[in-house]
Coordinates of N, CA, C and O in Angstrom, one line a residue:
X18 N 39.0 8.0 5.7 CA 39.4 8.9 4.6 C 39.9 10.2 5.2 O 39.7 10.5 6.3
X19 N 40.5 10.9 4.3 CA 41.4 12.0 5.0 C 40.2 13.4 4.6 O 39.2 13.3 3.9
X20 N 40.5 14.5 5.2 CA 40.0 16.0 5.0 C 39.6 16.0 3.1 O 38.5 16.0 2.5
X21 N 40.6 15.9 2.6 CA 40.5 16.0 1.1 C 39.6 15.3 -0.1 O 39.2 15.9 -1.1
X22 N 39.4 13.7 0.5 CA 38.7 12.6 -0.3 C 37.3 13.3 0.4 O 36.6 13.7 -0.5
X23 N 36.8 13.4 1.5 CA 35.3 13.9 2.1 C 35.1 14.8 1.4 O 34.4 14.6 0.4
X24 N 35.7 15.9 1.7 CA 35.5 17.2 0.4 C 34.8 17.0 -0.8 O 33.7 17.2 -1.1
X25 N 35.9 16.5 -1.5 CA 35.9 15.8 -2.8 C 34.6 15.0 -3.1 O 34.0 15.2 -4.1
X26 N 34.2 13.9 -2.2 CA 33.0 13.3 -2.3 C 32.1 13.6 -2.2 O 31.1 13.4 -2.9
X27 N 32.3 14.2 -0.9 CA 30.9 15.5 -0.8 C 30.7 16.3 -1.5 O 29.5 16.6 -1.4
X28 N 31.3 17.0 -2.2 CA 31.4 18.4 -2.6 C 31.2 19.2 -2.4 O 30.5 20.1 -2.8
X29 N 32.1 19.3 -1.5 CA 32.4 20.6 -1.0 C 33.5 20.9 -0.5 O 34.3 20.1 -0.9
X30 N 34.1 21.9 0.4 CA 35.7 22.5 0.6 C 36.1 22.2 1.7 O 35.6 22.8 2.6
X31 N 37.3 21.4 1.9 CA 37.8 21.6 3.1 C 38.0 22.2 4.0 O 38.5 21.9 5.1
X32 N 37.5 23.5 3.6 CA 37.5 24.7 4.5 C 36.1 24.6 5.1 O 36.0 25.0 6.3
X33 N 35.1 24.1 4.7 CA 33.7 23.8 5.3 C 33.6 22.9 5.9 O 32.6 23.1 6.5
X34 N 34.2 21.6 6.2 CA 34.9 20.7 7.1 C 35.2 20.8 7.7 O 35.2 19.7 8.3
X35 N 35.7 22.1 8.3 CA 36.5 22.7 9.5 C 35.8 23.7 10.1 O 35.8 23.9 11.3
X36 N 35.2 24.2 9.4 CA 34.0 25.2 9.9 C 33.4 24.1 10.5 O 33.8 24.0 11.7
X37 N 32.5 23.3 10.2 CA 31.6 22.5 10.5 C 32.4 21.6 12.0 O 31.6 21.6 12.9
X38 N 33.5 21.1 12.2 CA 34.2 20.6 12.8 C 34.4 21.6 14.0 O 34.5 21.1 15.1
X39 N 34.3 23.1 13.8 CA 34.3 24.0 14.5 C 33.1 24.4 15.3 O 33.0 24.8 16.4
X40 N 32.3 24.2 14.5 CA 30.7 24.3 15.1 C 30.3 23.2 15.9 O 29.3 23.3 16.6
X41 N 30.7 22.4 15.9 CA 30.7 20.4 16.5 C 29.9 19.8 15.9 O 29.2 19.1 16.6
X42 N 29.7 19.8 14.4 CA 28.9 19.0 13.6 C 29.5 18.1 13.4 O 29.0 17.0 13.3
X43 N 30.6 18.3 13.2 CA 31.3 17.1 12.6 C 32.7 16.8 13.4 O 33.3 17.8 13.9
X44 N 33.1 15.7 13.6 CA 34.3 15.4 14.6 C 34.9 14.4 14.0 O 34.4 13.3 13.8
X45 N 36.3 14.9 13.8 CA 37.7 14.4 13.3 C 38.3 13.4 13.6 O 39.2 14.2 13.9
X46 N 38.8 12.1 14.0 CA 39.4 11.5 14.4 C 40.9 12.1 14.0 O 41.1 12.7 12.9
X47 N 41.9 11.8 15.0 CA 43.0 11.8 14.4 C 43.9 10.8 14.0 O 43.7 9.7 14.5
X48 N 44.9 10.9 13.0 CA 45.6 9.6 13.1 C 47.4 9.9 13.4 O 47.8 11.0 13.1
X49 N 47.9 9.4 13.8 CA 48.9 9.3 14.8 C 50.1 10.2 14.1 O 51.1 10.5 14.6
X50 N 49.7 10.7 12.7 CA 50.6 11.7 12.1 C 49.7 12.7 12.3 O 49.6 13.3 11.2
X51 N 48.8 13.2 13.2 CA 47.9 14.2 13.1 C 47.0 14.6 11.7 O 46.7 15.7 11.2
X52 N 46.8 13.6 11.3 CA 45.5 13.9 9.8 C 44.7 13.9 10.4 O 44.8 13.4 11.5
X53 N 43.2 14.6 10.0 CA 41.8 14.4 9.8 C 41.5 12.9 9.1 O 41.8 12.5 8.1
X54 N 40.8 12.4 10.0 CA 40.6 11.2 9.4 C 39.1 10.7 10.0 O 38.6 10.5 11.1
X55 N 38.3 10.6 8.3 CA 36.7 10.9 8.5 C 36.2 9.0 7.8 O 37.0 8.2 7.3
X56 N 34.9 8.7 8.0 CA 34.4 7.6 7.7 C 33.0 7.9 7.0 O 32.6 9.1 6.8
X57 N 32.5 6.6 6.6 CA 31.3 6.5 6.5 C 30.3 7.5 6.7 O 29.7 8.3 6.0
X58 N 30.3 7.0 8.2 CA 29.5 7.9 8.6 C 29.3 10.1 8.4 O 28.5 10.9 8.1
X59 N 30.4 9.9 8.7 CA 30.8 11.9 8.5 C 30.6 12.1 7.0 O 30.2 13.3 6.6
X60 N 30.7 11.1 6.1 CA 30.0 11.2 5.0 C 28.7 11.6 4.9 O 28.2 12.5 4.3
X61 N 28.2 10.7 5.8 CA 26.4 10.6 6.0 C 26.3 12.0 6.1 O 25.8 12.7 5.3
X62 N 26.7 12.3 7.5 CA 26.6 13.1 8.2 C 26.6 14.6 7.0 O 25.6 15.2 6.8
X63 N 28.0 15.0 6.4 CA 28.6 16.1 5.6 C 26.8 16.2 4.4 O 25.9 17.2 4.1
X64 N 26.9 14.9 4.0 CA 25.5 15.3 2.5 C 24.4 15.4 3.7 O 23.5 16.1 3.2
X65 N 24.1 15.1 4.7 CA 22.6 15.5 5.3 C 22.9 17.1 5.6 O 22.1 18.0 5.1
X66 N 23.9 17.5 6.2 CA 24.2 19.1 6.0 C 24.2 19.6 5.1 O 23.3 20.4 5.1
X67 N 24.7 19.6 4.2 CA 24.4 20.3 2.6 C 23.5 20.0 1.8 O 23.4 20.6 0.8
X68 N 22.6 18.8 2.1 CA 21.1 18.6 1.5 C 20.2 19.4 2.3 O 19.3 19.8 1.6
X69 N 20.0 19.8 3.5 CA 19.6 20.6 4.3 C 20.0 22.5 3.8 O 19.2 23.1 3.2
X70 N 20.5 22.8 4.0 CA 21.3 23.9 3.3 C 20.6 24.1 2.0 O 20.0 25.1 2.0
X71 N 20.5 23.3 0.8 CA 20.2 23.7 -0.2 C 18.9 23.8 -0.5 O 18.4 24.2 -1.6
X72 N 18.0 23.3 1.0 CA 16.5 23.6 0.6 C 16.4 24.7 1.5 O 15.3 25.1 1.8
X73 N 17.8 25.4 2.1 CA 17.2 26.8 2.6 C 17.6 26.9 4.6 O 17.8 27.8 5.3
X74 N 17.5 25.4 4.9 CA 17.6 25.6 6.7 C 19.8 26.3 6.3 O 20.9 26.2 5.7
X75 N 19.1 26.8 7.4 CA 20.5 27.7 8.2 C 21.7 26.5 9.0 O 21.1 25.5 9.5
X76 N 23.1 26.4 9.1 CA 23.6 25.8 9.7 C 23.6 25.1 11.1 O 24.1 24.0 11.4
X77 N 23.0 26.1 11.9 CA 22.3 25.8 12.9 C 21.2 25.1 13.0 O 21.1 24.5 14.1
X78 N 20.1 25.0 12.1 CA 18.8 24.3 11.8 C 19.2 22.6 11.5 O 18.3 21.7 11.5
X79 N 20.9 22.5 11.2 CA 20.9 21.4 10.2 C 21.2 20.7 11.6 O 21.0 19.5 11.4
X80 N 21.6 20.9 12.9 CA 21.9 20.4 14.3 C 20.9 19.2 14.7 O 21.3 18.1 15.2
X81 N 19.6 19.6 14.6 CA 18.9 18.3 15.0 C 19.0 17.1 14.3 O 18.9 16.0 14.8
X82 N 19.2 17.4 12.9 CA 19.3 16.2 12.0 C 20.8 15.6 11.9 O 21.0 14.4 11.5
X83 N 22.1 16.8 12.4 CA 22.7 15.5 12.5 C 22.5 14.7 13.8 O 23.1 13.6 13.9
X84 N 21.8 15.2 14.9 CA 22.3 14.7 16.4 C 21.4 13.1 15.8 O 21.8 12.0 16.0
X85 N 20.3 13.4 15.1 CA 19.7 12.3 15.2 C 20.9 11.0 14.3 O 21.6 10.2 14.9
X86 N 20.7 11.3 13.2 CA 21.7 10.8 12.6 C 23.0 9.8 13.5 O 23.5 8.7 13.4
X87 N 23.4 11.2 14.3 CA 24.5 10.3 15.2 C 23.8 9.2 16.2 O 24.4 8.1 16.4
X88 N 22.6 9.6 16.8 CA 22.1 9.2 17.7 C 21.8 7.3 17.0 O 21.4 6.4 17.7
X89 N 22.3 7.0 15.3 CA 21.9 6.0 14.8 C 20.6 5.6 14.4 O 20.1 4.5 14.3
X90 N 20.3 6.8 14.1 CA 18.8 6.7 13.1 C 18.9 6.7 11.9 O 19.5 7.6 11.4
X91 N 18.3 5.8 11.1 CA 18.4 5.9 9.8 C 18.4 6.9 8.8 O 19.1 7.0 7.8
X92 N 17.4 7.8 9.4 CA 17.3 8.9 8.8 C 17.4 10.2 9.6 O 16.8 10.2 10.7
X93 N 18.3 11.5 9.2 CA 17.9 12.7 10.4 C 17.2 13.4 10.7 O 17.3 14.4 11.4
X94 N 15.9 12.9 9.8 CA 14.6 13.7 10.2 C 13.5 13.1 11.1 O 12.4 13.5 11.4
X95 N 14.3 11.4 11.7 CA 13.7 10.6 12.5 C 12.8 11.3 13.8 O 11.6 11.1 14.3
X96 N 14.0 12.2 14.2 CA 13.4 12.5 15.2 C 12.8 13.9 15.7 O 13.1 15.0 15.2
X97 N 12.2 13.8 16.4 CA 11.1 14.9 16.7 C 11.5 16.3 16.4 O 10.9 17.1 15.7
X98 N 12.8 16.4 17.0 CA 13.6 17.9 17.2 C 14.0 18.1 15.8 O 14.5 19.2 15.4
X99 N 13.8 16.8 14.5 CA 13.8 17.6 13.4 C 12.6 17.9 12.9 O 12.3 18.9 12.3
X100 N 12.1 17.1 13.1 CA 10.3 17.3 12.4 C 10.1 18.9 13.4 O 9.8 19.8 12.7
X101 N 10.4 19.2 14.6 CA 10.5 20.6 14.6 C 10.5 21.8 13.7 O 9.7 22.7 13.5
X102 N 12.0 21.3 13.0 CA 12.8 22.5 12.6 C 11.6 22.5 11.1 O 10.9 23.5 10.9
X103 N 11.6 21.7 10.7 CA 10.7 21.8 9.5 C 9.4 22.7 9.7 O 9.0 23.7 9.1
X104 N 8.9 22.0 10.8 CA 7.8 22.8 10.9 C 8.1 24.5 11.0 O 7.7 25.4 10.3
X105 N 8.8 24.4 11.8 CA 8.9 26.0 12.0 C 9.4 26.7 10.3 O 9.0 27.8 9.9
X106 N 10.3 25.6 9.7 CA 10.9 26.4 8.3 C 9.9 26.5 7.8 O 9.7 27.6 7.2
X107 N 8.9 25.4 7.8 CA 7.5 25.5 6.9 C 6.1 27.2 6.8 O 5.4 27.7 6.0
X108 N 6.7 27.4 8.3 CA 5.7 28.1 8.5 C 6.4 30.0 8.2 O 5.7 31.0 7.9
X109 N 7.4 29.9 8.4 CA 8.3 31.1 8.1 C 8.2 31.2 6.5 O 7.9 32.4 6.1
X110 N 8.5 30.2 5.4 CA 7.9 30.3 4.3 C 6.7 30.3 3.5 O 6.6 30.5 2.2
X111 N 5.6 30.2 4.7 CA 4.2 30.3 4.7 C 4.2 31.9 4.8 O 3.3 32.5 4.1
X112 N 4.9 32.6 5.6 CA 4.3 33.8 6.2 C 5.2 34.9 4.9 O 4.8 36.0 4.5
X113 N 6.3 34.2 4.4 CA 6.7 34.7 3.3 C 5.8 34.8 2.0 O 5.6 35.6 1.1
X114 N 5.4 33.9 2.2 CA 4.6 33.6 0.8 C 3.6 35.2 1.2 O 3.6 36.2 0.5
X115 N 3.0 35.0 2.3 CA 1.8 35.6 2.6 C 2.2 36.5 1.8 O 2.0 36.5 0.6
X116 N 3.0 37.4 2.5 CA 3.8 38.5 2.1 C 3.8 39.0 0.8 O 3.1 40.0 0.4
X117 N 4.9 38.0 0.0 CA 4.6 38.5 -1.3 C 3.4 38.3 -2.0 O 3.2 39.1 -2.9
X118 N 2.3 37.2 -1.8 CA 1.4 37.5 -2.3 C 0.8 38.7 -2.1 O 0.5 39.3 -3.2
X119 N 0.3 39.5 -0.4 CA 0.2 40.9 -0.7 C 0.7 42.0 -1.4 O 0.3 43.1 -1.5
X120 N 1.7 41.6 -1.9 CA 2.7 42.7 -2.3 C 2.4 42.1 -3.9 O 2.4 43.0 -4.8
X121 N 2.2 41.1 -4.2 CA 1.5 40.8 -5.7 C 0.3 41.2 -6.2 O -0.2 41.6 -7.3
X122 N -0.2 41.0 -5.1 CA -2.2 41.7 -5.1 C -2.2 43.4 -4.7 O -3.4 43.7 -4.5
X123 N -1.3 44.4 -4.4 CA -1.2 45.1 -4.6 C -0.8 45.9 -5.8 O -1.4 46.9 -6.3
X124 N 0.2 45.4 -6.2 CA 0.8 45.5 -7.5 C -0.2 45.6 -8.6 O -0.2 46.4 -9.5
X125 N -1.4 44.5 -8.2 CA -2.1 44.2 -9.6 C -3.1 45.0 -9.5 O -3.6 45.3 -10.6
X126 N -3.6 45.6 -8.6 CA -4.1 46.7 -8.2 C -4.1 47.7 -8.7 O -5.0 48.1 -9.4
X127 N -2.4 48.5 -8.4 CA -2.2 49.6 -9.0 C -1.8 49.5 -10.4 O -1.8 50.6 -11.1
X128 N -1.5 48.3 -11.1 CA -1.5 48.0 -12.5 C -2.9 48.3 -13.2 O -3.1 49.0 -14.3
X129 N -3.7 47.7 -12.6 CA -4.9 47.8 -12.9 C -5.7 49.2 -13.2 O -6.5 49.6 -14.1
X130 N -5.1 50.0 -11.6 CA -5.7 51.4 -11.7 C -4.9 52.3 -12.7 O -5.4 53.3 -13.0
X131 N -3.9 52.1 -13.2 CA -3.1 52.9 -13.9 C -3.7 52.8 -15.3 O -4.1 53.8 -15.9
X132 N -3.7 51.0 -16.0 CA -4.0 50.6 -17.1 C -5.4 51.8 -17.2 O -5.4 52.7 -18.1
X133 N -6.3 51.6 -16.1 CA -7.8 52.1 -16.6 C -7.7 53.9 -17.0 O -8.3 54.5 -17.9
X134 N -7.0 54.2 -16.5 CA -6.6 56.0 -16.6 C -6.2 56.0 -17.8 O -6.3 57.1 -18.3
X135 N -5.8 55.3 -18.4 CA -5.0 55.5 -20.0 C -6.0 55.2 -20.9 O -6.5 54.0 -20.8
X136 N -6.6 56.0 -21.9 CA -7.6 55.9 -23.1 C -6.7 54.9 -23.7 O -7.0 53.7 -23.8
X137 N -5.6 55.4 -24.1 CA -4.8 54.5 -24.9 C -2.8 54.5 -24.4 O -2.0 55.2 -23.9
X138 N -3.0 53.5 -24.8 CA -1.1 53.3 -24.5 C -0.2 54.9 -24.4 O -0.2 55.7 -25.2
X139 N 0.3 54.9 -23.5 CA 1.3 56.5 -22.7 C 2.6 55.9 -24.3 O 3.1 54.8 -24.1
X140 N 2.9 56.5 -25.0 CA 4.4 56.1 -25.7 C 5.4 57.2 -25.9 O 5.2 58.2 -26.6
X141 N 6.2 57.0 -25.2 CA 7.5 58.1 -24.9 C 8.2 57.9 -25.8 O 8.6 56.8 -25.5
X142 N 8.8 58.4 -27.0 CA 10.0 58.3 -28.1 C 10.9 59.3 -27.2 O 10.7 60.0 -26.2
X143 N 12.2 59.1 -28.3 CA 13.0 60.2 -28.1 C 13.4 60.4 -29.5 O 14.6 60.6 -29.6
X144 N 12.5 60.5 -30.8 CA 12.8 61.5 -32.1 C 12.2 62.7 -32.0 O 11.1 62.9 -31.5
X145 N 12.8 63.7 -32.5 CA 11.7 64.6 -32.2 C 10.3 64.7 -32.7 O 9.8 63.8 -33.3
X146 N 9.7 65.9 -32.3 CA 8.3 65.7 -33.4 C 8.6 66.4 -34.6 O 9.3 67.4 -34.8
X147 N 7.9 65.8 -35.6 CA 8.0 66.6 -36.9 C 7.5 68.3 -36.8 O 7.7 69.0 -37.8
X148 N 7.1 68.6 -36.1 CA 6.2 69.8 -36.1 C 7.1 70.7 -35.5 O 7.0 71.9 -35.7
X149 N 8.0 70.3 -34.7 CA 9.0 71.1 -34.1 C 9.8 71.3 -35.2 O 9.9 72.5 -35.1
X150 N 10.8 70.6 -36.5 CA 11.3 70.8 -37.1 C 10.8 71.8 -38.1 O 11.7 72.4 -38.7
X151 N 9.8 71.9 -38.4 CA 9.1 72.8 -39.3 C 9.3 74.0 -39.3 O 8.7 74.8 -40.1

C-alpha cells in the first residue's frame, strides 16, 4: 500500500510517516516509480506506535516495541527492552502521582486551616451597603 492508504488506516498523517521513517521506525520500500510503498506489517508496526503514544510513552520509548515487533514477535512488549520501558514509565508516574498527592494533602490542609478561622462564611458582594446610601 502506498504513503496515503497507511495514513488513512492508521490514522494518522502522512507527514508522521515520514517523521517516523526519519527517525528509523519505519522503512519504506520503494517502487520503481519512486512511491512509498508499505505492508502489513508497517501497519503493525504504525498502530503499536500510536497505541504507545496515547498511553503517554515518548517516540523514542515506542523503539523497543517496534525493534521487537520487527524482530517477529507477536507482540512488542515481548521483549525485555520493552517490559523496561514500562517499568521505568510506571515508576515516573508513580513519582508523579506522589507529587500531586502532596500537593493535594497540602491543599486540604490549608483549606482546612482557613475553613476553621471563619465563624461563618467570608461573602464579598458588590451592591452597596444600605447604610452607606442613607
Amino acid at each position: 500500500m502506498r504513503i496515503g492508504e497507511l495514513a488513512r488506516r492508521a490514522g494518522t498523517t502522512t507527514r508522521a510517516l515520514r517523521f517516523y521513517e526519519s527517525q528509523g521506525l519505519l522503512t519504506a520500500r520503494r517502487s520503481t516509480n519512486g512511491y512509498r510503498e508499505y505492508d502489513e506489517a508497517d501497519f503493525r508496526l504504525v498502530n503499536e506506535i500510536l497505541t504507545l503514544q496515547a498511553v503517554g510513552l515518548s517516540l523514542d520509548d515506542t523503539r523497543p516495541f517496534v525493534d521487537c515487533l520487527r524482530a517477529g514477535h507477536e507482540a512488542g512488549d515481548s521483549c525485555a527492552d520493552s517490559i523496561e520501558v514500562y517499568q521505568r514509565k510506571l515508576a515516573e508516574v508513580d513519582a508523579c502521582l506522589d507529587r500531586l498527592n502532596s500537593v493535594r494533602a497540602s491543599l486540604l490542609t490549608k483549606l482546612a486551616a482557613a475553613v476553621a478561622r471563619q465563624p461563618e462564611p467570608c461573602r464579598v458582594t458588590s451592591e452597596p451597603n444600605e447604610t452607606e446610601e442613607s
